[in-house]
GROMACS .gro file of C-alpha atoms in nm:
model
  352
    1MET     CA    1  -0.316  -1.986  -1.896
    2ASP     CA    2  -0.450  -2.241  -1.634
    3PHE     CA    3  -0.703  -2.067  -1.448
    4GLU     CA    4  -0.859  -2.364  -1.349
    5ALA     CA    5  -0.544  -2.487  -1.144
    6LEU     CA    6  -0.528  -2.163  -0.995
    7HIS     CA    7  -0.875  -2.198  -0.859
    8ARG     CA    8  -0.816  -2.540  -0.718
    9GLU     CA    9  -0.494  -2.368  -0.545
   10LEU     CA   10  -0.660  -2.082  -0.421
   11THR     CA   11  -0.962  -2.257  -0.259
   12ASP     CA   12  -0.722  -2.501  -0.151
   13LEU     CA   13  -0.522  -2.224   0.062
   14SER     CA   14  -0.922  -2.060   0.151
   15ALA     CA   15  -0.997  -2.398   0.353
   16SER     CA   16  -0.687  -2.412   0.543
   17ASP     CA   17  -0.749  -2.049   0.660
   18GLN     CA   18  -0.475  -1.940   0.528
   19PHE     CA   19  -0.644  -1.685   0.240
   20SER     CA   20  -0.928  -1.495   0.247
   21GLY     CA   21  -1.045  -1.190   0.019
   22VAL     CA   22  -1.042  -1.139  -0.367
   23VAL     CA   23  -0.832  -1.194  -0.648
   24ARG     CA   24  -0.836  -1.035  -1.034
   25ILE     CA   25  -0.651  -1.102  -1.285
   26ASP     CA   26  -0.739  -0.820  -1.637
   27ASP     CA   27  -0.581  -0.883  -1.980
   28ALA     CA   28  -0.569  -0.636  -2.246
   29GLY     CA   29  -0.940  -0.741  -2.313
   30GLY     CA   30  -1.083  -0.689  -1.971
   31VAL     CA   31  -1.122  -0.941  -1.677
   32ALA     CA   32  -0.973  -1.317  -1.725
   33PHE     CA   33  -0.994  -1.370  -1.349
   34GLU     CA   34  -1.171  -1.284  -1.088
   35ALA     CA   35  -1.263  -1.488  -0.782
   36SER     CA   36  -1.402  -1.455  -0.435
   37TYR     CA   37  -1.263  -1.712  -0.108
   38GLY     CA   38  -1.275  -1.740   0.214
   39VAL     CA   39  -1.508  -1.464   0.472
   40ALA     CA   40  -1.530  -1.113   0.471
   41SER     CA   41  -1.668  -1.115   0.856
   42ARG     CA   42  -1.512  -1.419   1.106
   43THR     CA   43  -1.795  -1.319   1.333
   44TRP     CA   44  -2.137  -1.350   1.075
   45GLN     CA   45  -1.976  -1.545   0.840
   46ILE     CA   46  -2.034  -1.346   0.549
   47PRO     CA   47  -1.863  -1.441   0.257
   48CYS     CA   48  -1.581  -1.230   0.080
   49SER     CA   49  -1.725  -1.102  -0.312
   50PRO     CA   50  -1.572  -0.849  -0.555
   51ARG     CA   51  -1.792  -0.538  -0.385
   52ILE     CA   52  -1.595  -0.566  -0.058
   53ARG     CA   53  -1.374  -0.327   0.065
   54PHE     CA   54  -1.016  -0.435   0.201
   55ASP     CA   55  -0.787  -0.240   0.411
   56LEU     CA   56  -0.518  -0.134   0.136
   57ALA     CA   57  -0.230  -0.062   0.381
   58SER     CA   58   0.078   0.018   0.214
   59ILE     CA   59  -0.074   0.038  -0.131
   60THR     CA   60  -0.223   0.345  -0.021
   61LYS     CA   61   0.153   0.495  -0.078
   62LEU     CA   62   0.043   0.537  -0.447
   63PHE     CA   63  -0.213   0.800  -0.370
   64THR     CA   64   0.059   0.963  -0.230
   65ALA     CA   65   0.286   0.926  -0.479
   66ILE     CA   66   0.032   1.043  -0.765
   67SER     CA   67  -0.102   1.363  -0.561
   68THR     CA   68   0.269   1.447  -0.508
   69LEU     CA   69   0.381   1.444  -0.866
   70GLN     CA   70   0.045   1.630  -0.931
   71GLN     CA   71   0.131   1.936  -0.667
   72ILE     CA   72   0.464   1.884  -0.876
   73GLU     CA   73   0.305   1.934  -1.251
   74ALA     CA   74   0.120   2.255  -1.049
   75GLY     CA   75   0.431   2.427  -0.895
   76ALA     CA   76   0.364   2.431  -0.543
   77PHE     CA   77   0.722   2.237  -0.501
   78ALA     CA   78   0.952   2.038  -0.668
   79LEU     CA   79   1.082   1.710  -0.664
   80ASP     CA   80   1.476   1.922  -0.547
   81THR     CA   81   1.273   2.131  -0.287
   82SER     CA   82   1.377   2.077   0.049
   83VAL     CA   83   1.131   1.920   0.244
   84VAL     CA   84   1.238   2.070   0.612
   85ASP     CA   85   1.212   2.401   0.487
   86TYR     CA   86   0.850   2.392   0.246
   87LEU     CA   87   0.751   2.233   0.593
   88GLY     CA   88   0.888   2.443   0.839
   89LEU     CA   89   1.013   2.134   1.054
   90SER     CA   90   1.370   2.295   1.104
   91ASP     CA   91   1.315   2.185   1.501
   92ALA     CA   92   1.238   1.827   1.380
   93GLY     CA   93   1.572   1.651   1.362
   94PHE     CA   94   1.569   1.612   0.959
   95SER     CA   95   1.810   1.683   0.728
   96PRO     CA   96   1.758   2.014   0.515
   97ALA     CA   97   1.899   1.818   0.253
   98ILE     CA   98   1.637   1.568   0.217
   99THR     CA   99   1.334   1.632  -0.063
  100PRO     CA  100   1.043   1.492  -0.244
  101TYR     CA  101   1.273   1.270  -0.470
  102HIS     CA  102   1.402   1.101  -0.141
  103LEU     CA  103   1.089   1.038  -0.007
  104LEU     CA  104   0.893   0.899  -0.303
  105THR     CA  105   1.210   0.645  -0.347
  106HIS     CA  106   1.264   0.535   0.020
  107THR     CA  107   1.611   0.708  -0.016
  108SER     CA  108   1.563   0.978   0.216
  109GLY     CA  109   1.760   0.784   0.552
  110ILE     CA  110   1.519   0.931   0.750
  111ALA     CA  111   1.455   0.684   1.092
  112ASP     CA  112   1.068   0.503   1.041
  113ASP     CA  113   0.819   0.513   1.291
  114ALA     CA  114   0.822   0.224   1.341
  115ASP     CA  115   1.136   0.030   1.168
  116GLU     CA  116   1.041  -0.292   1.067
  117GLU     CA  117   1.352  -0.411   0.910
  118ALA     CA  118   1.506  -0.400   1.205
  119GLY     CA  119   1.233  -0.598   1.421
  120GLU     CA  120   1.022  -0.279   1.534
  121SER     CA  121   0.664  -0.367   1.556
  122TYR     CA  122   0.403  -0.118   1.445
  123GLU     CA  123   0.155  -0.263   1.687
  124ASP     CA  124   0.416  -0.135   1.992
  125LEU     CA  125   0.393   0.234   1.886
  126PHE     CA  126   0.068   0.263   2.043
  127LEU     CA  127   0.153   0.114   2.415
  128GLU     CA  128   0.186   0.452   2.583
  129ARG     CA  129  -0.058   0.687   2.310
  130PRO     CA  130  -0.373   0.533   2.230
  131SER     CA  131  -0.410   0.437   1.884
  132TYR     CA  132  -0.770   0.630   1.837
  133THR     CA  133  -0.581   0.962   1.877
  134PHE     CA  134  -0.362   0.970   1.539
  135THR     CA  135  -0.658   1.097   1.353
  136GLU     CA  136  -0.466   1.350   1.157
  137THR     CA  137  -0.112   1.378   0.934
  138GLN     CA  138   0.025   1.583   1.129
  139HIS     CA  139  -0.027   1.383   1.467
  140THR     CA  140   0.216   1.050   1.297
  141LEU     CA  141   0.517   1.326   1.319
  142VAL     CA  142   0.598   1.213   1.729
  143ASN     CA  143   0.606   0.894   1.602
  144PHE     CA  144   0.943   0.936   1.430
  145ALA     CA  145   1.068   1.336   1.465
  146GLY     CA  146   1.370   1.325   1.630
  147LYS     CA  147   1.508   1.015   1.541
  148PRO     CA  148   1.812   0.944   1.476
  149PRO     CA  149   1.856   0.881   1.069
  150ASN     CA  150   1.996   0.573   0.940
  151PHE     CA  151   2.193   0.742   0.640
  152ALA     CA  152   2.219   1.101   0.483
  153PRO     CA  153   1.999   1.160   0.192
  154GLY     CA  154   2.008   0.970  -0.136
  155GLU     CA  155   2.264   0.745   0.032
  156GLY     CA  156   2.100   0.434   0.062
  157CYS     CA  157   1.767   0.279   0.049
  158ARG     CA  158   1.524   0.127   0.334
  159TYR     CA  159   1.157   0.126   0.326
  160SER     CA  160   0.997   0.448   0.526
  161ASN     CA  161   0.631   0.471   0.601
  162ALA     CA  162   0.749   0.819   0.788
  163GLY     CA  163   0.914   0.977   0.393
  164TYR     CA  164   0.571   0.918   0.327
  165VAL     CA  165   0.370   1.101   0.597
  166LEU     CA  166   0.594   1.360   0.514
  167LEU     CA  167   0.459   1.392   0.141
  168GLY     CA  168   0.100   1.400   0.291
  169LEU     CA  169   0.198   1.730   0.467
  170MET     CA  170   0.330   1.869   0.195
  171ILE     CA  171   0.048   1.805  -0.050
  172GLU     CA  172  -0.229   1.968   0.254
  173ARG     CA  173   0.026   2.268   0.252
  174ALA     CA  174   0.035   2.287  -0.124
  175ALA     CA  175  -0.370   2.184  -0.212
  176GLN     CA  176  -0.502   2.369   0.156
  177LEU     CA  177  -0.715   2.069   0.161
  178PRO     CA  178  -0.654   1.739   0.451
  179TYR     CA  179  -0.511   1.442   0.283
  180ARG     CA  180  -0.805   1.203   0.287
  181GLU     CA  181  -1.037   1.490   0.104
  182TYR     CA  182  -0.715   1.571  -0.191
  183VAL     CA  183  -0.738   1.194  -0.262
  184GLU     CA  184  -1.058   1.177  -0.259
  185ALA     CA  185  -1.101   1.441  -0.508
  186ARG     CA  186  -0.807   1.439  -0.681
  187VAL     CA  187  -0.736   1.059  -0.717
  188PHE     CA  188  -1.041   0.848  -0.627
  189ALA     CA  189  -1.276   1.053  -0.844
  190PRO     CA  190  -1.107   1.083  -1.178
  191ALA     CA  191  -1.032   0.741  -1.186
  192ALA     CA  192  -1.369   0.651  -1.095
  193MET     CA  193  -1.305   0.458  -0.784
  194ASP     CA  194  -1.619   0.465  -0.644
  195ARG     CA  195  -1.627   0.175  -0.387
  196SER     CA  196  -1.312   0.334  -0.244
  197GLY     CA  197  -1.264   0.569   0.040
  198PHE     CA  198  -1.076   0.656   0.416
  199PHE     CA  199  -1.349   0.460   0.642
  200ARG     CA  200  -1.282   0.479   1.014
  201MET     CA  201  -1.287   0.187   1.232
  202ASP     CA  202  -1.537   0.315   1.484
  203MET     CA  203  -1.770   0.408   1.207
  204VAL     CA  204  -2.031   0.159   1.069
  205GLU     CA  205  -1.939   0.094   0.705
  206PRO     CA  206  -2.117  -0.147   0.465
  207ASP     CA  207  -1.901  -0.398   0.245
  208VAL     CA  208  -1.623  -0.328   0.433
  209ALA     CA  209  -1.404  -0.647   0.525
  210GLU     CA  210  -1.331  -0.713   0.918
  211ALA     CA  211  -0.969  -0.794   0.972
  212ALA     CA  212  -0.871  -1.083   1.164
  213ASP     CA  213  -0.589  -1.284   1.223
  214PRO     CA  214  -0.524  -1.654   1.354
  215ILE     CA  215  -0.440  -1.687   1.694
  216THR     CA  216  -0.253  -2.076   1.731
  217ASP     CA  217  -0.113  -2.281   1.949
  218ASP     CA  218   0.265  -2.445   2.022
  219ASP     CA  219   0.160  -2.709   1.729
  220GLY     CA  220   0.000  -2.451   1.480
  221ARG     CA  221  -0.347  -2.503   1.520
  222ILE     CA  222  -0.563  -2.219   1.475
  223THR     CA  223  -0.767  -2.148   1.862
  224GLY     CA  224  -0.924  -1.845   1.795
  225TRP     CA  225  -0.912  -1.527   1.561
  226ARG     CA  226  -0.795  -1.117   1.638
  227ARG     CA  227  -0.879  -0.817   1.570
  228ASN     CA  228  -0.652  -0.518   1.475
  229ILE     CA  229  -0.879  -0.212   1.639
  230TYR     CA  230  -0.576  -0.180   1.869
  231SER     CA  231  -0.317  -0.195   1.626
  232TYR     CA  232  -0.353   0.108   1.413
  233PRO     CA  233  -0.463   0.421   1.369
  234PRO     CA  234  -0.835   0.410   1.352
  235ILE     CA  235  -0.822   0.570   0.961
  236GLY     CA  236  -0.601   0.595   0.737
  237GLY     CA  237  -0.361   0.851   0.580
  238PRO     CA  238  -0.083   0.890   0.350
  239ASP     CA  239   0.131   0.616   0.451
  240GLY     CA  240  -0.180   0.341   0.477
  241GLY     CA  241  -0.463   0.218   0.536
  242ALA     CA  242  -0.704   0.365   0.249
  243HIS     CA  243  -0.993   0.100   0.144
  244SER     CA  244  -1.075  -0.024  -0.170
  245THR     CA  245  -1.152  -0.297  -0.358
  246VAL     CA  246  -0.971  -0.512  -0.659
  247GLU     CA  247  -1.163  -0.349  -0.919
  248ASP     CA  248  -1.104  -0.006  -0.832
  249LEU     CA  249  -0.720  -0.090  -0.811
  250ILE     CA  250  -0.764  -0.218  -1.143
  251ARG     CA  251  -0.928   0.090  -1.265
  252LEU     CA  252  -0.647   0.304  -1.072
  253HIS     CA  253  -0.400   0.196  -1.285
  254THR     CA  254  -0.570   0.192  -1.610
  255SER     CA  255  -0.658   0.497  -1.533
  256LEU     CA  256  -0.272   0.689  -1.416
  257ARG     CA  257  -0.125   0.486  -1.761
  258GLY     CA  258  -0.423   0.614  -1.932
  259GLY     CA  259  -0.282   0.976  -1.839
  260ARG     CA  260  -0.599   1.060  -1.617
  261LEU     CA  261  -0.451   1.144  -1.296
  262LEU     CA  262  -0.134   1.301  -1.435
  263GLY     CA  263   0.042   1.487  -1.761
  264PRO     CA  264   0.231   1.279  -2.014
  265GLU     CA  265   0.589   1.337  -1.840
  266SER     CA  266   0.466   1.255  -1.444
  267THR     CA  267   0.266   0.939  -1.614
  268ALA     CA  268   0.646   0.848  -1.749
  269ALA     CA  269   0.800   0.905  -1.460
  270MET     CA  270   0.568   0.638  -1.254
  271PHE     CA  271   0.666   0.378  -1.476
  272VAL     CA  272   1.075   0.440  -1.432
  273PRO     CA  273   1.292   0.204  -1.137
  274ARG     CA  274   1.502   0.479  -0.988
  275GLU     CA  275   1.672   0.322  -0.712
  276ARG     CA  276   1.823  -0.017  -0.608
  277TYR     CA  277   1.700  -0.190  -0.333
  278ARG     CA  278   1.816  -0.533  -0.302
  279GLU     CA  279   1.801  -0.820  -0.484
  280ARG     CA  280   1.567  -1.062  -0.641
  281GLY     CA  281   1.589  -1.354  -0.826
  282SER     CA  282   1.807  -1.331  -1.120
  283GLY     CA  283   1.808  -0.927  -1.075
  284LEU     CA  284   1.688  -0.576  -0.892
  285HIS     CA  285   1.413  -0.509  -0.687
  286GLN     CA  286   1.441  -0.139  -0.699
  287MET     CA  287   1.197   0.168  -0.570
  288GLY     CA  288   1.028   0.410  -0.819
  289PHE     CA  289   0.785   0.647  -0.770
  290GLY     CA  290   0.526   0.518  -0.535
  291PHE     CA  291   0.563   0.172  -0.711
  292GLU     CA  292   0.850  -0.103  -0.696
  293PHE     CA  293   1.032  -0.280  -0.972
  294GLU     CA  294   1.173  -0.651  -1.075
  295THR     CA  295   1.424  -0.517  -1.351
  296GLY     CA  296   1.609  -0.867  -1.488
  297ALA     CA  297   1.995  -0.810  -1.530
  298ASP     CA  298   1.945  -0.676  -1.900
  299GLY     CA  299   1.801  -0.396  -1.726
  300VAL     CA  300   1.397  -0.476  -1.865
  301VAL     CA  301   1.113  -0.420  -1.589
  302ARG     CA  302   0.925  -0.810  -1.561
  303CYS     CA  303   0.713  -0.660  -1.319
  304TYR     CA  304   0.597  -0.324  -1.142
  305TRP     CA  305   0.439  -0.366  -0.812
  306LYS     CA  306   0.269  -0.190  -0.487
  307GLU     CA  307   0.208  -0.411  -0.173
  308GLY     CA  308   0.050  -0.329   0.182
  309ILE     CA  309   0.081  -0.537   0.482
  310ASN     CA  310  -0.029  -0.464   0.872
  311VAL     CA  311  -0.219  -0.652   1.130
  312GLY     CA  312  -0.542  -0.779   0.981
  313ALA     CA  313  -0.439  -0.686   0.617
  314SER     CA  314  -0.241  -0.737   0.290
  315GLY     CA  315  -0.253  -0.729  -0.073
  316GLU     CA  316  -0.076  -0.571  -0.395
  317LEU     CA  317  -0.162  -0.468  -0.733
  318CYS     CA  318   0.105  -0.554  -0.975
  319HIS     CA  319   0.151  -0.543  -1.361
  320TYR     CA  320   0.369  -0.784  -1.594
  321PRO     CA  321   0.422  -0.536  -1.905
  322ALA     CA  322   0.556  -0.846  -2.129
  323SER     CA  323   0.197  -1.041  -2.102
  324GLY     CA  324   0.027  -0.654  -2.045
  325LEU     CA  325  -0.122  -0.854  -1.733
  326THR     CA  326  -0.267  -0.728  -1.416
  327ALA     CA  327  -0.360  -0.841  -1.072
  328ALA     CA  328  -0.480  -0.761  -0.804
  329VAL     CA  329  -0.513  -0.921  -0.470
  330LEU     CA  330  -0.674  -0.804  -0.112
  331SER     CA  331  -0.734  -1.016   0.185
  332ASN     CA  332  -0.823  -0.941   0.558
  333MET     CA  333  -0.513  -1.136   0.684
  334GLU     CA  334  -0.197  -0.980   0.732
  335SER     CA  335  -0.018  -1.327   0.586
  336GLY     CA  336  -0.344  -1.399   0.332
  337ALA     CA  337  -0.248  -1.280  -0.001
  338TRP     CA  338   0.106  -1.385  -0.043
  339GLU     CA  339   0.059  -1.771  -0.129
  340PRO     CA  340  -0.188  -1.647  -0.369
  341LEU     CA  341   0.037  -1.350  -0.508
  342HIS     CA  342   0.335  -1.636  -0.566
  343ALA     CA  343   0.049  -1.866  -0.743
  344ILE     CA  344  -0.015  -1.579  -0.986
  345ASP     CA  345   0.368  -1.553  -1.015
  346ARG     CA  346   0.449  -1.903  -1.106
  347LEU     CA  347   0.177  -1.886  -1.327
  348ILE     CA  348   0.319  -1.583  -1.517
  349GLY     CA  349   0.626  -1.763  -1.540
  350PRO     CA  350   0.991  -1.577  -1.564
  351ALA     CA  351   0.927  -1.388  -1.855
  352GLY     CA  352   0.582  -1.222  -1.726
   0.00000   0.00000   0.00000
């Protein structure tokens, strides 16, 4: 594979302020490519490095999916348990027919906190309620409880942050632990993700990338950089906002495939495409339990991934089964990860 060409392309993207972050690709033998680009801090011009921890945004949902299946294995609830009954949310306006399966696969139909597919802005959630007041999982309910559903459970597929918030509440109830503590003990520790955590914006934490997006004029020229400190809660939760490195994301995937996080049946379940989301290339984009899948017309999985995007954050963990390649890209820019990921996808080719 032409990793030199990939490096040149990523260097050019960084030089034009389109990418800052870290890229890693592993094959069966270990690290095949790893490089850092741009700066982890626009303020101090500190360069990115593989040790830098980045905001994962919605990649965090993988931890929630794994934790949910762990609690199903433990017998706390089942894939077909009524979420409303389990959480005692009969007054929140959710259908009692919603199950963890629906939440995991984005088929519950519940209205999202900010419906980005409909053009709603996540930042607007905090125009009237200060973002710093949203520090616990239950605090987020106010953003979507009582909103009319998009469809009945199981009758559509629409990406939902709110669904994973409800899964987080189920995990907390089952384990009798706050979500973040649970994930640190039951996902990060057994996967040896020793550089990962949930870091508050208002606390000093070493080696955490400073999120910043460009401010441009009418001609597209960058005139400054904007931090994301008022754009979403100060600490992550079940739907997004954990921090990690590219190495730790690769470790997560290796540990998951190796059966160190779930039993054999649940491990296999994580890698099965389940619900049609939309067309993708000549095949389908399908939802699974946390992961998303590209399947060809023959039903064969070309790749599966989990991406994350928010103000000042973007990234993806992706695996290509045919070649055995696993890629992780993390950036401290909202649009930073996408061109590097397109470049990796072109490098790997249509067969994966």
